[in-house]
Short mmCIF file of C-alpha atoms in Angstrom, two decimals:
data_model
loop_
_atom_site.label_atom_id
_atom_site.label_comp_id
_atom_site.label_asym_id
_atom_site.label_seq_id
_atom_site.Cartn_x
_atom_site.Cartn_y
_atom_site.Cartn_z
CA MET A 1 123.87 81.60 80.04
CA THR A 2 122.50 83.32 82.93
CA GLU A 3 122.60 86.69 81.23
CA TRP A 4 120.62 85.24 78.35
CA LEU A 5 117.86 83.91 80.57
CA THR A 6 117.41 87.35 81.95
CA HIS A 7 117.37 89.22 78.75
CA PRO A 8 113.71 90.26 77.69
CA ALA A 9 114.23 89.36 74.10
CA PHE A 10 115.33 85.81 74.96
CA GLN A 11 112.43 85.35 77.54
CA SER A 12 109.74 86.61 75.27
CA GLY A 13 110.94 85.68 71.71
CA VAL A 14 113.50 82.94 71.64
CA ALA A 15 112.56 80.74 74.62
CA PRO A 16 108.82 80.61 73.98
CA PHE A 17 109.62 79.81 70.13
CA VAL A 18 111.95 76.95 71.21
CA SER A 19 109.36 75.65 73.86
CA ALA A 20 106.46 75.89 71.50
CA SER A 21 108.72 73.99 68.75
CA LEU A 22 109.58 71.23 71.32
CA MET A 23 106.00 70.84 71.99
CA LEU A 24 105.17 70.75 68.33
CA LEU A 25 107.78 68.08 67.83
CA GLY A 26 106.64 65.95 70.76
CA ALA A 27 103.01 66.07 69.84
CA TYR A 28 103.31 66.30 66.08
CA ARG A 29 100.67 63.82 65.10
CA SER A 30 98.46 64.20 68.05
CA ARG A 31 95.65 66.69 68.90
CA TRP A 32 97.80 68.12 71.74
CA ILE A 33 99.83 69.89 69.47
CA GLY A 34 97.63 73.05 70.08
CA LEU A 35 99.29 73.20 73.44
CA CYS A 36 102.29 74.75 71.85
CA VAL A 37 100.72 78.29 72.57
CA THR A 38 100.38 77.32 76.22
CA ALA A 39 103.94 76.10 76.31
CA GLY A 40 105.28 79.30 75.00
CA PHE A 41 103.23 81.30 77.46
CA VAL A 42 104.26 79.28 80.42
CA THR A 43 107.97 79.60 79.40
CA VAL A 44 107.80 83.48 79.31
CA VAL A 45 106.09 83.50 82.65
CA ALA A 46 108.66 81.18 84.13
CA LEU A 47 111.60 83.33 82.91
CA ALA A 48 110.20 86.68 83.38
CA VAL A 49 108.25 86.56 86.70
CA GLY A 50 108.01 83.07 88.07
CA PHE A 51 104.95 81.30 89.27
CA SER A 52 103.73 82.85 92.53
CA PHE A 53 100.07 83.46 93.16
CA GLU A 54 100.04 85.22 96.44
CA PRO A 55 98.70 87.83 96.63
CA LEU A 56 96.40 87.04 93.58
CA THR A 57 97.02 90.21 91.34
CA ALA A 58 95.39 90.74 87.93
CA SER A 59 98.59 89.70 86.21
CA ARG A 60 98.70 86.49 88.20
CA LYS A 61 95.21 85.83 87.43
CA LEU A 62 95.88 86.29 83.78
CA VAL A 63 98.34 83.46 83.98
CA LEU A 64 95.68 81.14 85.70
CA LEU A 65 93.21 82.23 83.18
CA VAL A 66 95.29 81.12 80.28
CA VAL A 67 96.12 77.85 81.85
CA ALA A 68 92.56 77.26 82.56
CA ALA A 69 91.70 78.29 78.91
CA ALA A 70 93.92 75.54 77.72
CA ALA A 71 92.49 72.86 79.91
CA LEU A 72 88.97 73.92 78.84
CA GLY A 73 89.95 73.92 75.29
CA ALA A 74 91.38 70.57 75.55
CA ALA A 75 88.22 69.31 77.27
CA SER A 76 86.02 70.97 74.67
CA ASP A 77 87.84 69.28 71.88
CA LEU A 78 87.61 65.85 73.58
CA ALA A 79 83.81 66.31 74.05
CA VAL A 80 82.19 63.89 71.87
CA LYS A 81 79.24 66.29 71.10
CA ARG A 82 79.60 69.94 70.98
CA ALA A 83 76.30 71.41 71.91
CA ARG A 84 75.39 75.05 71.43
CA ARG A 85 75.26 75.34 75.23
CA HIS A 86 78.82 74.15 75.37
CA THR A 87 79.96 77.17 73.31
CA LEU A 88 77.77 79.57 75.09
CA ALA A 89 79.13 78.23 78.60
CA LEU A 90 82.69 78.90 77.27
CA THR A 91 81.80 82.34 76.30
CA LEU A 92 80.09 83.30 79.55
CA LEU A 93 83.16 81.88 81.34
CA ALA A 94 85.40 84.24 79.44
CA GLY A 95 83.21 87.14 80.39
CA ALA A 96 83.13 86.20 83.94
CA GLY A 97 87.02 85.56 83.77
CA ALA A 98 87.56 89.09 82.66
CA VAL A 99 85.67 90.63 85.65
CA TRP A 100 87.55 88.29 87.99
CA MET A 101 90.87 89.33 86.62
CA VAL A 102 90.33 93.12 86.99
CA ALA A 103 88.35 92.85 90.30
CA GLY A 104 91.37 94.37 92.10
CA VAL A 105 91.11 97.54 90.00
CA LEU A 106 87.36 97.73 90.09
CA ARG A 107 87.41 97.68 93.84
CA GLN A 108 89.25 101.12 93.55
CA GLN A 109 86.52 102.73 91.36
CA ASP A 110 83.09 104.26 91.84
CA ALA A 111 80.07 102.50 90.75
CA ALA A 112 79.62 104.05 87.27
CA ARG A 113 83.29 103.11 86.39
CA VAL A 114 82.73 99.63 87.86
CA MET A 115 80.05 98.96 85.41
CA LEU A 116 81.89 100.40 82.56
CA TYR A 117 85.05 98.60 83.18
CA ALA A 118 83.35 95.33 83.95
CA ALA A 119 81.30 95.48 80.93
CA GLY A 120 83.97 96.62 78.59
CA SER A 121 86.46 93.91 79.79
CA SER A 122 83.78 91.23 79.48
CA ALA A 123 82.78 92.46 75.98
CA TYR A 124 86.40 92.45 74.79
CA PHE A 125 87.04 88.83 76.27
CA ILE A 126 83.72 87.38 74.75
CA TRP A 127 84.38 89.00 71.43
CA LEU A 128 87.91 87.54 71.12
CA VAL A 129 86.77 84.09 72.36
CA ILE A 130 84.01 84.07 69.66
CA SER A 131 86.08 85.55 66.91
CA VAL A 132 89.30 83.33 67.47
CA ASN A 133 87.27 80.19 68.25
CA ALA A 134 85.49 80.70 64.97
CA GLN A 135 88.84 79.80 63.23
CA GLN A 136 89.49 76.48 65.27
CA ALA A 137 88.97 74.16 62.27
CA ASP A 138 91.49 76.03 60.09
CA SER A 139 95.06 75.85 61.58
CA LEU A 140 96.43 78.60 59.04
CA ARG A 141 93.67 81.12 59.84
CA ALA A 142 93.96 80.38 63.58
CA GLY A 143 97.74 80.56 63.59
CA ALA A 144 97.96 83.79 61.62
CA GLY A 145 95.17 85.33 63.87
CA GLY A 146 97.26 84.36 66.98
CA LEU A 147 100.35 85.91 65.41
CA ALA A 148 98.70 89.07 64.71
CA LEU A 149 96.98 89.29 68.10
CA GLY A 150 100.26 88.35 69.81
CA VAL A 151 102.43 90.88 68.17
CA ALA A 152 99.88 93.70 68.21
CA SER A 153 98.55 93.05 71.73
CA GLY A 154 102.28 92.88 73.13
CA GLY A 155 103.43 96.05 71.16
CA ALA A 156 100.29 97.88 72.38
CA ALA A 157 100.97 96.77 76.00
CA ILE A 158 104.60 98.18 75.65
CA LEU A 159 103.08 101.47 74.35
CA GLY A 160 100.74 101.35 77.32
CA ALA A 161 103.86 101.21 79.70
CA SER A 162 103.86 97.57 80.65
CA ALA A 163 106.85 95.63 79.40
CA LEU A 164 105.67 92.41 81.14
CA LEU A 165 102.39 92.36 79.41
CA GLY A 166 104.21 93.08 76.10
CA GLN A 167 106.58 90.31 76.71
CA MET A 168 103.57 88.08 77.13
CA GLY A 169 102.11 89.24 73.86
CA ILE A 170 105.38 88.67 72.03
CA ALA A 171 105.68 85.21 73.53
CA LEU A 172 102.13 84.50 72.02
CA GLY A 173 103.45 85.64 68.62
CA ALA A 174 106.61 83.61 68.90
CA ALA A 175 104.57 80.44 69.72
CA CYS A 176 102.23 81.02 66.86
CA THR A 177 105.23 81.63 64.62
CA ALA A 178 106.55 78.21 65.60
CA TYR A 179 103.12 76.66 64.82
CA LEU A 180 103.05 78.38 61.42
CA LEU A 181 106.60 77.49 60.62
CA ALA A 182 106.02 73.74 61.47
CA GLN A 183 103.12 73.86 58.94
CA PHE A 184 105.34 75.54 56.31
CA VAL A 185 108.13 73.07 56.76
CA ALA A 186 105.96 70.11 56.85
CA GLY A 187 103.78 71.22 53.94
CA ARG A 188 100.57 70.05 55.65
CA ARG A 189 98.14 71.52 58.04
CA LEU A 190 98.36 70.61 61.72
CA ALA A 191 95.67 69.82 64.24
CA CYS A 192 94.07 72.86 65.69
CA GLY A 193 90.90 73.12 67.78
CA ARG A 194 89.91 75.08 70.86
CA ILE A 195 93.17 73.67 72.73
CA PHE A 196 95.05 76.23 70.32
CA THR A 197 92.31 78.90 69.82
CA LEU A 198 91.05 79.33 73.44
CA PRO A 199 94.29 80.18 75.02
CA VAL A 200 95.06 82.40 72.06
CA ALA A 201 91.93 84.45 72.67
CA VAL A 202 92.10 84.57 76.31
CA LEU A 203 95.77 85.59 76.55
CA SER A 204 95.40 88.39 73.81
CA ALA A 205 92.10 89.59 75.53
CA ALA A 206 93.70 89.70 79.01
CA ILE A 207 96.70 91.53 77.74
CA GLY A 208 94.58 94.14 76.02
CA VAL A 209 92.25 94.66 78.96
CA ALA A 210 95.29 94.62 81.53
CA GLY A 211 97.08 97.28 79.20
CA VAL A 212 94.13 99.47 79.58
CA LEU A 213 93.12 99.10 83.05
CA LEU A 214 96.56 98.65 84.69
CA GLY A 215 98.71 100.35 82.26
CA GLN A 216 98.13 103.38 80.09
CA LEU A 217 96.90 101.89 76.85
CA PRO A 218 94.02 104.02 75.32
CA TRP A 219 90.77 102.07 75.39
CA TYR A 220 90.25 102.49 71.59
CA ALA A 221 93.15 100.25 71.06
CA LEU A 222 90.88 97.27 71.87
CA PRO A 223 88.65 97.74 68.84
CA LEU A 224 91.71 98.04 66.50
CA LEU A 225 93.01 94.73 68.13
CA ALA A 226 89.71 93.10 67.95
CA VAL A 227 89.54 93.19 64.16
CA LEU A 228 92.72 91.18 63.78
CA PRO A 229 91.28 87.75 63.90
CA PHE A 230 89.09 88.59 60.90
CA VAL A 231 91.85 90.12 58.93
CA ALA A 232 93.93 86.86 59.28
CA ALA A 233 90.81 85.01 58.11
CA ILE A 234 89.91 87.02 55.05
CA PRO A 235 88.69 84.50 52.41
CA LEU A 236 91.47 84.04 49.68
CA PRO A 237 90.87 82.97 46.02
CA ALA A 238 91.09 79.20 45.94
CA ILE A 239 94.49 78.39 46.59
CA THR A 240 95.76 74.81 46.51
CA ARG A 241 99.37 75.43 47.61
CA LEU A 242 99.30 75.39 51.46
CA ARG A 243 102.77 77.20 51.62
CA LEU A 244 101.48 80.12 49.42
CA GLU A 245 98.30 80.52 51.42
CA LEU A 246 100.18 80.54 54.67
CA ALA A 247 102.48 83.15 53.40
CA LEU A 248 99.64 85.27 52.39
CA ARG A 249 97.90 84.98 55.67
CA VAL A 250 101.05 85.65 57.72
CA ALA A 251 101.59 88.77 55.30
CA MET A 252 97.98 90.06 56.01
CA ALA A 253 98.25 89.28 59.72
CA ILE A 254 101.57 91.05 60.19
CA GLY A 255 100.46 94.10 58.00
CA ALA A 256 97.23 94.39 60.11
CA ALA A 257 99.17 94.18 63.44
CA ALA A 258 101.57 96.66 62.17
CA MET A 259 98.74 99.11 61.12
CA SER A 260 97.11 98.76 64.44
CA LEU A 261 100.27 99.45 66.24
CA LEU A 262 101.10 102.50 64.21
CA ILE A 263 97.68 104.06 64.92
CA ILE A 264 97.93 103.36 68.49
CA TRP A 265 101.48 104.72 68.55
CA ARG A 266 100.62 107.93 66.60
CA THR A 267 97.75 108.58 69.23
CA VAL A 268 100.04 107.99 72.12
CA ALA A 269 102.78 110.17 70.49
CA ASP A 270 100.23 113.06 69.74
CA GLY A 271 99.68 113.16 73.42
CA SER A 272 95.83 112.57 73.02
CA VAL A 273 95.84 110.01 75.57
CA MET B 1 87.57 104.43 151.71
CA LEU B 2 91.34 104.25 151.41
CA LYS B 3 90.77 100.97 149.68
CA TYR B 4 88.59 102.56 146.99
CA ALA B 5 91.00 105.42 146.70
CA ARG B 6 93.88 103.16 145.98
CA LEU B 7 91.69 101.17 143.49
CA PHE B 8 90.81 104.41 141.85
CA ALA B 9 94.53 105.38 141.58
CA LEU B 10 95.42 102.07 140.23
CA LEU B 11 92.77 102.29 137.29
CA CYS B 12 93.85 105.75 136.44
CA ALA B 13 97.48 104.89 136.32
CA PRO B 14 97.44 103.56 132.71
CA ILE B 15 95.29 106.47 131.67
CA SER B 16 97.87 109.00 132.94
CA VAL B 17 100.58 107.11 131.23
CA ALA B 18 98.87 106.95 128.04
CA SER B 19 97.97 110.67 128.10
CA ALA B 20 101.69 111.37 128.10
CA ALA B 21 101.98 110.27 124.53
CA ASP B 22 101.82 112.91 121.93
CA ASN B 23 100.18 112.80 118.65
CA TYR B 24 101.81 114.06 115.52
CA THR B 25 100.57 114.40 111.95
CA ILE B 26 103.22 114.14 109.20
CA ASP B 27 103.93 117.24 107.17
CA PRO B 28 103.59 116.20 103.60
CA ILE B 29 105.73 118.88 102.07
CA HIS B 30 108.66 118.09 104.39
CA SER B 31 108.35 114.35 104.39
CA PHE B 32 109.35 112.09 101.46
CA PRO B 33 110.34 108.60 101.09
CA TYR B 34 113.33 108.21 98.63
CA PHE B 35 114.78 105.07 97.11
CA GLU B 36 117.90 103.97 95.33
CA VAL B 37 118.01 101.18 92.93
CA GLY B 38 120.73 99.67 90.81
CA HIS B 39 120.29 100.09 87.12
CA MET B 40 121.88 97.57 84.60
CA GLU B 41 124.36 96.81 87.49
CA MET B 42 126.21 100.15 86.35
CA SER B 43 124.81 102.99 88.09
CA THR B 44 122.19 103.88 90.61
CA VAL B 45 118.76 105.47 89.94
CA ARG B 46 117.08 107.49 92.62
CA GLY B 47 113.44 108.44 93.05
CA ARG B 48 110.89 109.37 95.50
CA PHE B 49 107.16 109.32 96.22
CA ASP B 50 105.64 112.80 96.39
CA LYS B 51 102.67 112.04 98.43
CA ILE B 52 102.80 110.67 101.95
CA ALA B 53 100.41 110.78 104.88
CA GLY B 54 100.29 109.32 108.43
CA LYS B 55 100.33 109.68 112.12
CA ILE B 56 103.06 109.46 114.68
CA THR B 57 102.53 108.91 118.37
CA LEU B 58 105.44 109.52 120.66
CA ASP B 59 105.92 109.25 124.39
CA LEU B 60 109.40 110.40 124.91
CA ALA B 61 109.23 109.85 128.66
CA ALA B 62 108.15 106.23 128.31
CA LYS B 63 110.31 105.73 125.19
CA THR B 64 107.33 104.35 123.25
CA GLY B 65 105.17 105.32 120.33
CA SER B 66 103.90 104.22 116.94
CA ILE B 67 104.30 105.20 113.25
CA ASP B 68 101.43 104.63 110.57
CA VAL B 69 102.39 106.01 107.24
CA SER B 70 100.57 105.62 103.88
CA ILE B 71 102.40 106.32 100.63
CA ASP B 72 100.53 106.98 97.22
CA THR B 73 102.26 104.67 94.84
CA ALA B 74 101.21 106.67 91.67
CA SER B 75 103.03 109.66 93.00
CA ILE B 76 106.44 107.93 92.19
CA ASP B 77 108.90 110.51 90.52
CA THR B 78 112.35 109.48 89.17
CA GLY B 79 112.64 112.71 87.18
CA HIS B 80 111.30 111.32 84.12
CA PRO B 81 107.58 112.08 84.07
CA LYS B 82 106.60 112.30 80.37
CA GLY B 83 107.70 110.04 77.56
CA GLU B 84 108.81 110.99 73.99
CA ASN B 85 107.68 109.93 70.56
CA GLY B 86 104.89 107.74 71.81
CA MET B 87 106.95 105.92 74.23
CA ARG B 88 106.00 105.89 77.89
CA SER B 89 108.25 107.49 80.52
CA ARG B 90 110.14 105.63 83.32
CA ASP B 91 107.64 106.94 85.99
CA GLU B 92 104.68 105.65 83.82
CA HIS B 93 106.50 102.34 83.50
CA LEU B 94 107.10 102.22 87.38
CA ARG B 95 103.41 102.77 87.97
CA SER B 96 102.59 99.74 85.64
CA PRO B 97 101.93 96.16 86.79
CA ASP B 98 105.58 95.60 86.09
CA PHE B 99 106.52 97.31 89.07
CA PHE B 100 104.33 99.28 91.62
CA ASN B 101 100.94 98.30 90.00
CA ALA B 102 99.44 101.51 91.18
CA ALA B 103 95.92 100.80 89.51
CA GLU B 104 95.51 97.71 91.66
CA PHE B 105 97.66 98.85 94.72
CA PRO B 106 97.27 102.61 95.10
CA THR B 107 99.00 102.81 98.35
CA MET B 108 101.78 101.07 100.44
CA SER B 109 102.02 101.48 104.11
CA TYR B 110 104.31 101.08 106.96
CA LYS B 111 103.23 100.52 110.46
CA SER B 112 105.65 100.25 113.36
CA THR B 113 105.49 97.39 115.97
CA LYS B 114 108.25 98.92 118.07
CA LEU B 115 110.27 101.96 118.56
CA ASN B 116 113.68 101.30 119.86
CA PHE B 117 115.32 104.15 121.96
CA LYS B 118 118.94 104.65 122.94
CA GLY B 119 118.73 106.94 125.89
CA ASP B 120 116.51 109.89 124.76
CA VAL B 121 117.25 109.29 121.16
CA LEU B 122 115.09 107.15 118.80
CA GLU B 123 117.53 104.67 117.30
CA SER B 124 115.53 102.36 115.17
CA VAL B 125 111.97 101.37 114.28
CA ASP B 126 110.70 97.85 113.92
CA GLY B 127 107.63 97.49 111.79
CA ASN B 128 105.86 96.07 108.73
CA LEU B 129 105.82 97.30 105.27
CA THR B 130 102.96 96.37 102.91
CA LEU B 131 103.57 96.61 99.32
CA LEU B 132 101.81 94.98 96.45
CA GLY B 133 99.52 93.35 98.97
CA VAL B 134 102.56 91.50 100.71
CA THR B 135 103.42 92.38 104.28
CA LYS B 136 107.05 91.94 105.61
CA PRO B 137 108.94 93.17 108.38
CA VAL B 138 111.35 96.10 107.82
CA LYS B 139 113.51 97.82 110.23
CA LEU B 140 114.14 101.38 109.79
CA THR B 141 117.63 102.57 111.22
CA VAL B 142 117.13 106.28 112.41
CA THR B 143 120.07 108.47 111.40
CA ALA B 144 118.80 111.72 112.92
CA PHE B 145 116.03 112.60 115.24
CA LYS B 146 115.09 115.76 117.10
CA CYS B 147 111.99 117.20 118.65
CA GLY B 148 111.52 120.87 119.36
CA THR B 149 109.62 124.00 118.31
CA ASN B 150 109.61 125.19 114.70
CA PRO B 151 111.16 128.59 115.03
CA MET B 152 108.97 130.03 112.30
CA THR B 153 105.36 128.74 113.28
CA LYS B 154 106.18 128.19 116.95
CA LYS B 155 104.51 124.82 116.68
CA ASP B 156 105.85 121.67 118.53
CA MET B 157 107.27 119.30 115.99
CA CYS B 158 109.52 116.27 115.52
CA GLY B 159 111.80 115.41 112.67
CA ALA B 160 113.95 112.26 111.70
CA ASP B 161 115.81 110.68 109.00
CA ALA B 162 115.84 106.95 108.59
CA VAL B 163 117.17 104.37 106.14
CA ALA B 164 116.03 100.71 105.46
CA LYS B 165 117.20 97.99 102.96
CA ILE B 166 114.66 95.84 101.33
CA LYS B 167 114.42 93.26 98.49
CA ARG B 168 111.73 94.03 96.09
CA SER B 169 111.52 90.36 95.13
CA ASP B 170 110.30 89.82 98.68
CA PHE B 171 107.20 91.80 97.91
CA GLY B 172 106.63 89.91 94.43
CA MET B 173 108.10 92.66 92.34
CA LYS B 174 110.48 90.56 90.21
CA THR B 175 110.34 92.27 86.90
CA TRP B 176 113.84 92.71 85.20
CA ILE B 177 115.92 91.47 87.92
CA PRO B 178 119.03 91.89 87.98
CA MET B 179 118.80 94.53 85.19
CA VAL B 180 116.92 96.68 87.52
CA GLY B 181 118.19 95.78 90.94
CA ASP B 182 116.63 93.68 93.58
CA ASP B 183 118.21 95.46 96.57
CA ILE B 184 116.55 98.71 97.42
CA THR B 185 117.72 101.48 99.63
CA VAL B 186 114.80 103.36 101.29
CA LEU B 187 115.66 106.71 102.64
CA LEU B 188 112.99 108.62 104.64
CA ASN B 189 112.87 112.11 105.99
CA VAL B 190 109.80 113.05 108.10
CA GLU B 191 108.62 116.12 109.76
CA ALA B 192 105.62 115.83 111.82
CA TYR B 193 103.58 118.62 113.72
CA LYS B 194 102.13 117.95 117.13
CA ASN B 195 98.38 117.95 117.01
#
């Protein structure tokens, strides 16, 4: 059993899938079902590195950001009235969170790079928060987008030399797979909301930014990853059968993620980075 | 008058003791920290850091001194510098946040707190290792120590070999334990020239 627990495939694939599934079962008819992503993420962190926050490195800040995103997402869903200012505040918080996460790297850089890295990191966070949150009312689009972002961000992080970030991305993919599978089995849409989309956006954004600034992921991997939420949300002809739509969205998401990874892998293999 | 002379002598005494200490600068091309770590609980992987800098102060008469060393974490070298087919190398992986997190922590350092002599020979060094922002006491056991004149350059120098055992998890480096071992053997060889 101990050998299983220390195996990266179990830590990032099987265990997050199981914990997300348990969350789905436990909160099946409630709005808290969206916490399945956070459950999967917390599981991979617990098994791979554990919870310690001293010193507060970028990868530890990443953990705090995702948990905070889940809490903010839940609070946002519970809010009676969603003002535009509310959305703006979440977006600005995401941008600020990006800079906070990479502050340790920024301290090592000259002023020009600090500006470049801070602006780039914030822009990527903000972009993903806006684009993933846009799918909060549609559990199939949001789930497929999360699956694509998880698999592609995780795979890209591994190509950028960090297996740990890769494990986190794959865990996101596993949790989203559990979420989509539950809808496939039940034959109905589950609750979604920002409690689901905000952690998806923040986790995948954090993995991408950390892969570039802490690992060796080429910067132009980020625009490739940034289009994935839109690919998963491409309007389909009127489909009444949920399972068919789900299968099509998953196929599009996996295809787009695979294409992104192929391009990143080829550029890394060519030695152009 | 005699009272003032005694007072002056008393005040000067610590200065004369301090001035007996010699300052040395580490020779980076003859000084390397090596490490050994278990891999898959089957074999041992060895590596080293190529860039080290630091100062050593030694007072052999008073049997005191200090060591202050800084190591460039990005200079890690395990003999696998470049990956193949788009996959990153082991050295690149070791620089990532999974292990040494070189982008966030470009250096690690060792500062001595006490040099322990046995007779005229340096036997061990008590000190603090700072790695990944975590500072822990680490004792270096000195296995060889000699001071003298370099026969080629005619400069005064000292050299030493030392060994230490640490657990990487103590410094927050927990990725892939136990497949990549937790127990690390550090082997240090240092040569330093008198300033």
